[in-house]
Amino acid sequence: MNNASEFLSFSAEVAAARAAGAPIVALESTIISHGMPYPQNVQTAREVEALIRAGGAVPATIAVLEGKIRIGLSDAELELLGQSPDAMKVSRRDLPYVLSSGKIGATTVAATMICAALADIRVFVTGGIGGVHRGAETSFDISADLQELAQTSVAVVCAGAKSILDIGLTLEYLETQGVPVLSIGQANFAAFYTPDSGFKADFRIDTPDEQAAFLRTKWALGLAGGVVISNPVPTDEAMPREEIERITAQALLEAASQGISGKAVTPFLLARIKALTEGRSLATNIALVKNNARAGARLAAALNQAR
């Protein structure tokens, strides 16, 4: 038994939604602190929250502030995360430290899943999940997101896995852990900046009602763990696959030559890809997050209605 309630702090909007039994969608905060530059990060966070409200759900952006897990952030708190150089990138291992020390923490996919589950929120929207890094056979660099998906019962709506990863190995890892990978609108798994990774998802399930039925069935069977819902970036806002692959390879070489490793790799690569594409990758990143917000709001509403 955990006693996490002492660490949870709900915004007035999220508290009201919980009391009313309204659908809620969790949102991570590393996308604000480490995923995008200021001011686009804060502006995108606000626009994503507005899209979720427009979709009939309540947004709950999650972060760690002043020794509490904040479920739902104010405008001032979004600004703080967007501009603070001290915000720690918080995964499962970091959560106790950031809470007990009172530091500012921005939650990754893994930590946001944990916090969402503690708050009884079942749908979480992000950009792309972490995964098995290229060269992991020697570096052992595998995101904690994958292990979290194996054990924490939250549905993660994403634009697939970040294209900087080894997507084939990421999908193999998820299969080993029994994590279902669903895809919306196509048979193949998405690759963040591009709609098609070239690898098949497990199941194509297009409608929110069918997705909700899948989730209810999985969890009713006692099959704990998350579900990846791959929602490809719209083709008119995507980047060409060959171009992003070439630029990613260049950014990976630069990271290796500079000795960048661990959780510093992803922010470095995203920043370099933005620079090398002259900002076009950032525009795609923003577009895919918004697209995921719409899908997540629909799913949360369908799941809530079924309750």
CSV table of C-alpha atoms in Angstrom, one decimal:
chain,number,residue,atom,x,y,z
A,1,MET,CA,0.0,0.0,0.0
A,2,ASN,CA,1.3,3.5,-0.8
A,3,ASN,CA,0.4,6.7,0.9
A,4,ALA,CA,1.0,9.0,-2.0
A,5,SER,CA,-2.0,11.3,-1.3
A,6,GLU,CA,0.1,13.5,1.0
A,7,PHE,CA,2.3,14.4,-2.0
A,8,LEU,CA,-0.6,15.1,-4.5
A,9,SER,CA,-1.8,18.6,-5.0
A,10,PHE,CA,-4.7,19.2,-7.5
A,11,SER,CA,-5.4,22.5,-9.3
A,12,ALA,CA,-8.9,23.9,-8.7
A,13,GLU,CA,-9.9,22.9,-12.3
A,14,VAL,CA,-8.7,19.3,-11.9
A,15,ALA,CA,-10.2,18.9,-8.4
A,16,ALA,CA,-13.6,20.1,-9.8
A,17,ALA,CA,-13.3,17.6,-12.7
A,18,ARG,CA,-12.5,14.8,-10.3
A,19,ALA,CA,-15.5,15.7,-8.1
A,20,ALA,CA,-17.8,15.9,-11.1
A,21,GLY,CA,-16.5,12.6,-12.7
A,22,ALA,CA,-15.4,14.5,-15.8
A,23,PRO,CA,-12.7,13.1,-18.2
A,24,ILE,CA,-9.2,14.2,-17.5
A,25,VAL,CA,-6.1,14.0,-19.7
A,26,ALA,CA,-2.6,14.0,-18.1
A,27,LEU,CA,0.2,16.0,-19.8
A,28,GLU,CA,4.0,15.8,-19.1
A,29,SER,CA,6.2,18.8,-18.3
A,30,THR,CA,9.6,17.9,-19.7
A,31,ILE,CA,8.3,18.9,-23.1
A,32,ILE,CA,8.0,22.4,-21.6
A,33,SER,CA,11.4,22.4,-19.7
A,34,HIS,CA,13.6,20.3,-21.9
A,35,GLY,CA,11.7,19.6,-25.2
A,36,MET,CA,11.2,23.1,-26.7
A,37,PRO,CA,12.8,26.5,-26.4
A,38,TYR,CA,11.1,29.5,-24.6
A,39,PRO,CA,8.6,31.0,-25.4
A,40,GLN,CA,7.2,28.3,-27.8
A,41,ASN,CA,7.3,25.8,-25.0
A,42,VAL,CA,4.8,27.7,-22.8
A,43,GLN,CA,2.7,28.9,-25.7
A,44,THR,CA,2.4,25.2,-26.9
A,45,ALA,CA,1.5,24.0,-23.4
A,46,ARG,CA,-1.3,26.5,-23.2
A,47,GLU,CA,-2.6,25.7,-26.7
A,48,VAL,CA,-2.5,22.0,-26.0
A,49,GLU,CA,-4.5,22.5,-22.8
A,50,ALA,CA,-7.0,24.6,-24.7
A,51,LEU,CA,-7.4,21.8,-27.3
A,52,ILE,CA,-8.1,19.2,-24.6
A,53,ARG,CA,-10.8,21.5,-23.1
A,54,ALA,CA,-12.3,22.0,-26.6
A,55,GLY,CA,-12.4,18.2,-26.9
A,56,GLY,CA,-14.5,17.8,-23.8
A,57,ALA,CA,-11.9,16.9,-21.3
A,58,VAL,CA,-9.9,18.7,-18.6
A,59,PRO,CA,-6.1,19.0,-19.0
A,60,ALA,CA,-3.8,18.1,-16.1
A,61,THR,CA,-0.2,19.1,-16.7
A,62,ILE,CA,2.0,17.4,-14.2
A,63,ALA,CA,5.2,18.7,-12.5
A,64,VAL,CA,6.9,18.6,-9.1
A,65,LEU,CA,7.0,21.9,-7.2
A,66,GLU,CA,7.7,22.7,-3.6
A,67,GLY,CA,7.6,19.1,-2.5
A,68,LYS,CA,4.3,18.3,-4.2
A,69,ILE,CA,3.2,16.5,-7.3
A,70,ARG,CA,1.1,19.2,-9.0
A,71,ILE,CA,-1.7,17.7,-11.0
A,72,GLY,CA,-2.7,20.7,-13.1
A,73,LEU,CA,-0.6,23.9,-13.3
A,74,SER,CA,-1.4,27.6,-13.2
A,75,ASP,CA,-0.2,30.0,-15.9
A,76,ALA,CA,2.5,31.2,-13.5
A,77,GLU,CA,3.7,27.6,-12.9
A,78,LEU,CA,3.9,26.9,-16.7
A,79,GLU,CA,6.0,30.1,-17.1
A,80,LEU,CA,8.3,28.9,-14.2
A,81,LEU,CA,8.9,25.6,-15.8
A,82,GLY,CA,9.3,27.1,-19.2
A,83,GLN,CA,12.0,29.5,-18.1
A,84,SER,CA,13.7,27.9,-15.1
A,85,PRO,CA,17.3,26.6,-15.8
A,86,ASP,CA,17.0,24.6,-12.6
A,87,ALA,CA,14.1,22.3,-13.6
A,88,MET,CA,15.3,18.7,-13.2
A,89,LYS,CA,14.3,16.1,-15.8
A,90,VAL,CA,12.4,13.6,-13.5
A,91,SER,CA,12.0,9.9,-14.2
A,92,ARG,CA,11.0,7.1,-11.9
A,93,ARG,CA,14.4,7.0,-10.0
A,94,ASP,CA,14.3,10.8,-9.5
A,95,LEU,CA,10.8,11.3,-8.1
A,96,PRO,CA,11.6,10.7,-4.4
A,97,TYR,CA,14.7,12.9,-4.5
A,98,VAL,CA,12.9,15.9,-6.2
A,99,LEU,CA,9.9,15.6,-3.8
A,100,SER,CA,12.0,15.2,-0.7
A,101,SER,CA,14.4,18.0,-1.6
A,102,GLY,CA,11.8,20.5,-2.7
A,103,LYS,CA,13.4,21.1,-6.1
A,104,ILE,CA,11.7,21.9,-9.3
A,105,GLY,CA,11.0,18.8,-11.4
A,106,ALA,CA,9.6,18.4,-14.9
A,107,THR,CA,8.2,14.9,-15.4
A,108,THR,CA,9.2,12.6,-18.2
A,109,VAL,CA,6.8,10.0,-19.8
A,110,ALA,CA,7.7,7.5,-17.1
A,111,ALA,CA,7.2,9.9,-14.1
A,112,THR,CA,4.0,11.4,-15.6
A,113,MET,CA,2.6,7.9,-15.9
A,114,ILE,CA,3.3,7.2,-12.3
A,115,CYS,CA,1.8,10.5,-11.2
A,116,ALA,CA,-1.2,10.1,-13.4
A,117,ALA,CA,-1.9,6.6,-12.0
A,118,LEU,CA,-1.6,7.9,-8.5
A,119,ALA,CA,-4.2,10.5,-9.4
A,120,ASP,CA,-6.4,7.9,-11.1
A,121,ILE,CA,-6.0,9.4,-14.5
A,122,ARG,CA,-5.9,6.8,-17.3
A,123,VAL,CA,-5.1,8.8,-20.4
A,124,PHE,CA,-1.9,10.7,-21.0
A,125,VAL,CA,-0.9,12.7,-24.0
A,126,THR,CA,2.8,13.3,-25.0
A,127,GLY,CA,4.8,14.0,-28.1
A,128,GLY,CA,6.8,10.7,-28.5
A,129,ILE,CA,7.8,8.0,-26.1
A,130,GLY,CA,11.4,7.2,-25.2
A,131,GLY,CA,12.8,3.9,-26.2
A,132,VAL,CA,15.9,1.8,-27.1
A,133,HIS,CA,18.6,4.2,-28.2
A,134,ARG,CA,20.7,3.4,-31.3
A,135,GLY,CA,23.8,1.6,-30.2
A,136,ALA,CA,22.1,0.3,-27.1
A,137,GLU,CA,23.7,-3.1,-27.6
A,138,THR,CA,26.9,-1.5,-26.3
A,139,SER,CA,25.6,1.5,-24.3
A,140,PHE,CA,22.6,-0.2,-22.7
A,141,ASP,CA,20.8,3.1,-23.1
A,142,ILE,CA,17.1,2.2,-22.8
A,143,SER,CA,14.5,4.7,-21.7
A,144,ALA,CA,12.8,4.1,-18.4
A,145,ASP,CA,9.6,4.9,-20.3
A,146,LEU,CA,9.5,1.3,-21.6
A,147,GLN,CA,9.7,-0.4,-18.2
A,148,GLU,CA,7.0,2.0,-16.9
A,149,LEU,CA,4.7,1.0,-19.8
A,150,ALA,CA,5.2,-2.6,-18.7
A,151,GLN,CA,3.8,-1.9,-15.2
A,152,THR,CA,1.8,1.3,-14.9
A,153,SER,CA,-1.8,1.2,-16.2
A,154,VAL,CA,-2.1,4.4,-18.2
A,155,ALA,CA,-2.8,4.8,-22.0
A,156,VAL,CA,-0.1,6.9,-23.7
A,157,VAL,CA,-1.2,8.8,-26.8
A,158,CYS,CA,1.9,9.7,-28.8
A,159,ALA,CA,3.2,10.2,-32.3
A,160,GLY,CA,5.1,6.9,-31.9
A,161,ALA,CA,8.7,6.8,-30.7
A,162,LYS,CA,11.1,9.6,-31.2
A,163,SER,CA,12.9,9.1,-34.6
A,164,ILE,CA,16.3,9.5,-32.9
A,165,LEU,CA,15.8,6.0,-31.4
A,166,ASP,CA,16.1,2.4,-32.7
A,167,ILE,CA,12.4,2.0,-33.4
A,168,GLY,CA,12.6,-1.7,-34.3
A,169,LEU,CA,14.3,-2.6,-31.0
A,170,THR,CA,11.9,-0.3,-29.1
A,171,LEU,CA,9.0,-2.3,-30.5
A,172,GLU,CA,10.7,-5.6,-29.7
A,173,TYR,CA,11.2,-4.5,-26.1
A,174,LEU,CA,7.6,-3.5,-25.8
A,175,GLU,CA,6.5,-6.9,-27.2
A,176,THR,CA,8.7,-8.7,-24.6
A,177,GLN,CA,7.1,-6.7,-21.8
A,178,GLY,CA,3.6,-7.5,-23.1
A,179,VAL,CA,2.8,-3.8,-23.9
A,180,PRO,CA,0.2,-3.5,-26.7
A,181,VAL,CA,0.9,-1.0,-29.4
A,182,LEU,CA,-2.1,0.4,-31.1
A,183,SER,CA,-2.1,2.6,-34.2
A,184,ILE,CA,-4.7,5.2,-35.4
A,185,GLY,CA,-5.5,5.6,-39.1
A,186,GLN,CA,-2.7,3.2,-40.4
A,187,ALA,CA,-1.2,-0.2,-39.8
A,188,ASN,CA,2.3,1.1,-39.2
A,189,PHE,CA,3.8,2.6,-36.1
A,190,ALA,CA,4.6,6.4,-36.3
A,191,ALA,CA,8.1,7.9,-36.0
A,192,PHE,CA,7.6,11.3,-34.4
A,193,TYR,CA,8.6,13.7,-37.1
A,194,THR,CA,7.3,11.4,-39.8
A,195,PRO,CA,4.1,9.4,-39.9
A,196,ASP,CA,5.5,6.0,-40.9
A,197,SER,CA,8.4,4.2,-39.1
A,198,GLY,CA,8.4,1.3,-41.5
A,199,PHE,CA,7.4,-1.0,-38.7
A,200,LYS,CA,3.9,-2.4,-38.0
A,201,ALA,CA,2.0,-1.7,-34.8
A,202,ASP,CA,0.2,-4.6,-33.1
A,203,PHE,CA,-3.3,-3.5,-33.8
A,204,ARG,CA,-5.0,-0.7,-35.9
A,205,ILE,CA,-7.9,0.7,-33.8
A,206,ASP,CA,-9.2,4.0,-35.3
A,207,THR,CA,-12.1,5.1,-33.1
A,208,PRO,CA,-12.0,6.4,-29.5
A,209,ASP,CA,-14.9,4.0,-28.5
A,210,GLU,CA,-13.0,1.0,-29.8
A,211,GLN,CA,-9.8,2.2,-28.1
A,212,ALA,CA,-11.7,2.6,-24.9
A,213,ALA,CA,-13.1,-0.9,-25.2
A,214,PHE,CA,-9.6,-2.3,-25.7
A,215,LEU,CA,-8.3,-0.5,-22.6
A,216,ARG,CA,-11.3,-1.6,-20.4
A,217,THR,CA,-10.9,-5.2,-21.5
A,218,LYS,CA,-7.1,-5.3,-20.9
A,219,TRP,CA,-7.4,-3.8,-17.4
A,220,ALA,CA,-10.5,-5.9,-16.5
A,221,LEU,CA,-8.5,-9.0,-17.2
A,222,GLY,CA,-6.0,-7.9,-14.5
A,223,LEU,CA,-3.4,-7.3,-17.2
A,224,ALA,CA,-1.6,-4.4,-15.5
A,225,GLY,CA,0.5,-2.0,-17.6
A,226,GLY,CA,0.2,0.7,-20.2
A,227,VAL,CA,-0.9,0.8,-23.8
A,228,VAL,CA,0.9,2.8,-26.5
A,229,ILE,CA,-1.5,4.6,-28.9
A,230,SER,CA,0.4,5.7,-32.0
A,231,ASN,CA,-1.2,8.7,-33.6
A,232,PRO,CA,0.8,9.8,-36.7
A,233,VAL,CA,1.6,13.4,-37.3
A,234,PRO,CA,-0.6,14.8,-40.2
A,235,THR,CA,1.3,14.3,-43.5
A,236,ASP,CA,1.0,18.0,-44.4
A,237,GLU,CA,2.9,18.9,-41.2
A,238,ALA,CA,5.4,16.0,-41.3
A,239,MET,CA,9.1,16.1,-42.3
A,240,PRO,CA,10.5,13.9,-45.1
A,241,ARG,CA,11.7,10.6,-43.7
A,242,GLU,CA,15.0,10.6,-45.6
A,243,GLU,CA,15.9,14.2,-44.5
A,244,ILE,CA,15.2,13.5,-40.8
A,245,GLU,CA,17.1,10.3,-40.9
A,246,ARG,CA,20.2,12.0,-42.4
A,247,ILE,CA,20.0,14.9,-39.9
A,248,THR,CA,19.5,12.5,-37.0
A,249,ALA,CA,22.6,10.5,-38.0
A,250,GLN,CA,24.6,13.8,-38.0
A,251,ALA,CA,23.3,14.9,-34.6
A,252,LEU,CA,24.1,11.4,-33.1
A,253,LEU,CA,27.7,11.7,-34.3
A,254,GLU,CA,28.0,15.1,-32.7
A,255,ALA,CA,26.6,13.8,-29.4
A,256,ALA,CA,29.1,10.9,-29.4
A,257,SER,CA,32.0,13.2,-30.3
A,258,GLN,CA,31.1,15.6,-27.4
A,259,GLY,CA,30.7,12.7,-24.9
A,260,ILE,CA,27.0,13.4,-24.3
A,261,SER,CA,25.2,10.4,-22.7
A,262,GLY,CA,22.3,9.3,-20.5
A,263,LYS,CA,19.3,11.6,-20.2
A,264,ALA,CA,21.2,14.5,-21.7
A,265,VAL,CA,21.1,12.8,-25.1
A,266,THR,CA,17.5,13.4,-26.1
A,267,PRO,CA,17.4,17.2,-25.3
A,268,PHE,CA,20.7,17.6,-27.2
A,269,LEU,CA,19.5,15.7,-30.2
A,270,LEU,CA,16.2,17.6,-30.4
A,271,ALA,CA,18.0,20.9,-30.1
A,272,ARG,CA,20.5,20.0,-32.8
A,273,ILE,CA,17.8,18.7,-35.2
A,274,LYS,CA,15.9,22.0,-34.7
A,275,ALA,CA,19.1,23.9,-35.6
A,276,LEU,CA,19.9,21.7,-38.6
A,277,THR,CA,16.3,21.9,-40.0
A,278,GLU,CA,16.3,25.7,-39.4
A,279,GLY,CA,13.3,25.3,-37.0
A,280,ARG,CA,11.1,23.1,-39.2
A,281,SER,CA,11.4,20.2,-36.8
A,282,LEU,CA,10.1,22.4,-34.0
A,283,ALA,CA,7.0,23.3,-36.1
A,284,THR,CA,6.4,19.6,-36.7
A,285,ASN,CA,6.9,18.8,-33.0
A,286,ILE,CA,4.3,21.4,-32.0
A,287,ALA,CA,1.9,20.1,-34.7
A,288,LEU,CA,2.1,16.4,-33.6
A,289,VAL,CA,1.6,17.3,-29.9
A,290,LYS,CA,-1.6,19.2,-30.8
A,291,ASN,CA,-2.8,16.3,-32.9
A,292,ASN,CA,-2.2,14.0,-30.0
A,293,ALA,CA,-4.1,16.3,-27.6
A,294,ARG,CA,-7.2,16.0,-29.8
A,295,ALA,CA,-7.0,12.2,-29.9
A,296,GLY,CA,-6.3,12.0,-26.2
A,297,ALA,CA,-9.3,14.2,-25.3
A,298,ARG,CA,-11.6,12.0,-27.5
A,299,LEU,CA,-10.2,8.8,-25.9
A,300,ALA,CA,-10.6,10.2,-22.3
A,301,ALA,CA,-14.2,11.2,-23.1
A,302,ALA,CA,-15.0,7.7,-24.5
A,303,LEU,CA,-13.4,6.0,-21.6
A,304,ASN,CA,-15.2,8.2,-19.1
A,305,GLN,CA,-18.6,7.6,-20.8
A,306,ALA,CA,-18.0,3.8,-20.6
A,307,ARG,CA,-17.5,4.1,-16.8
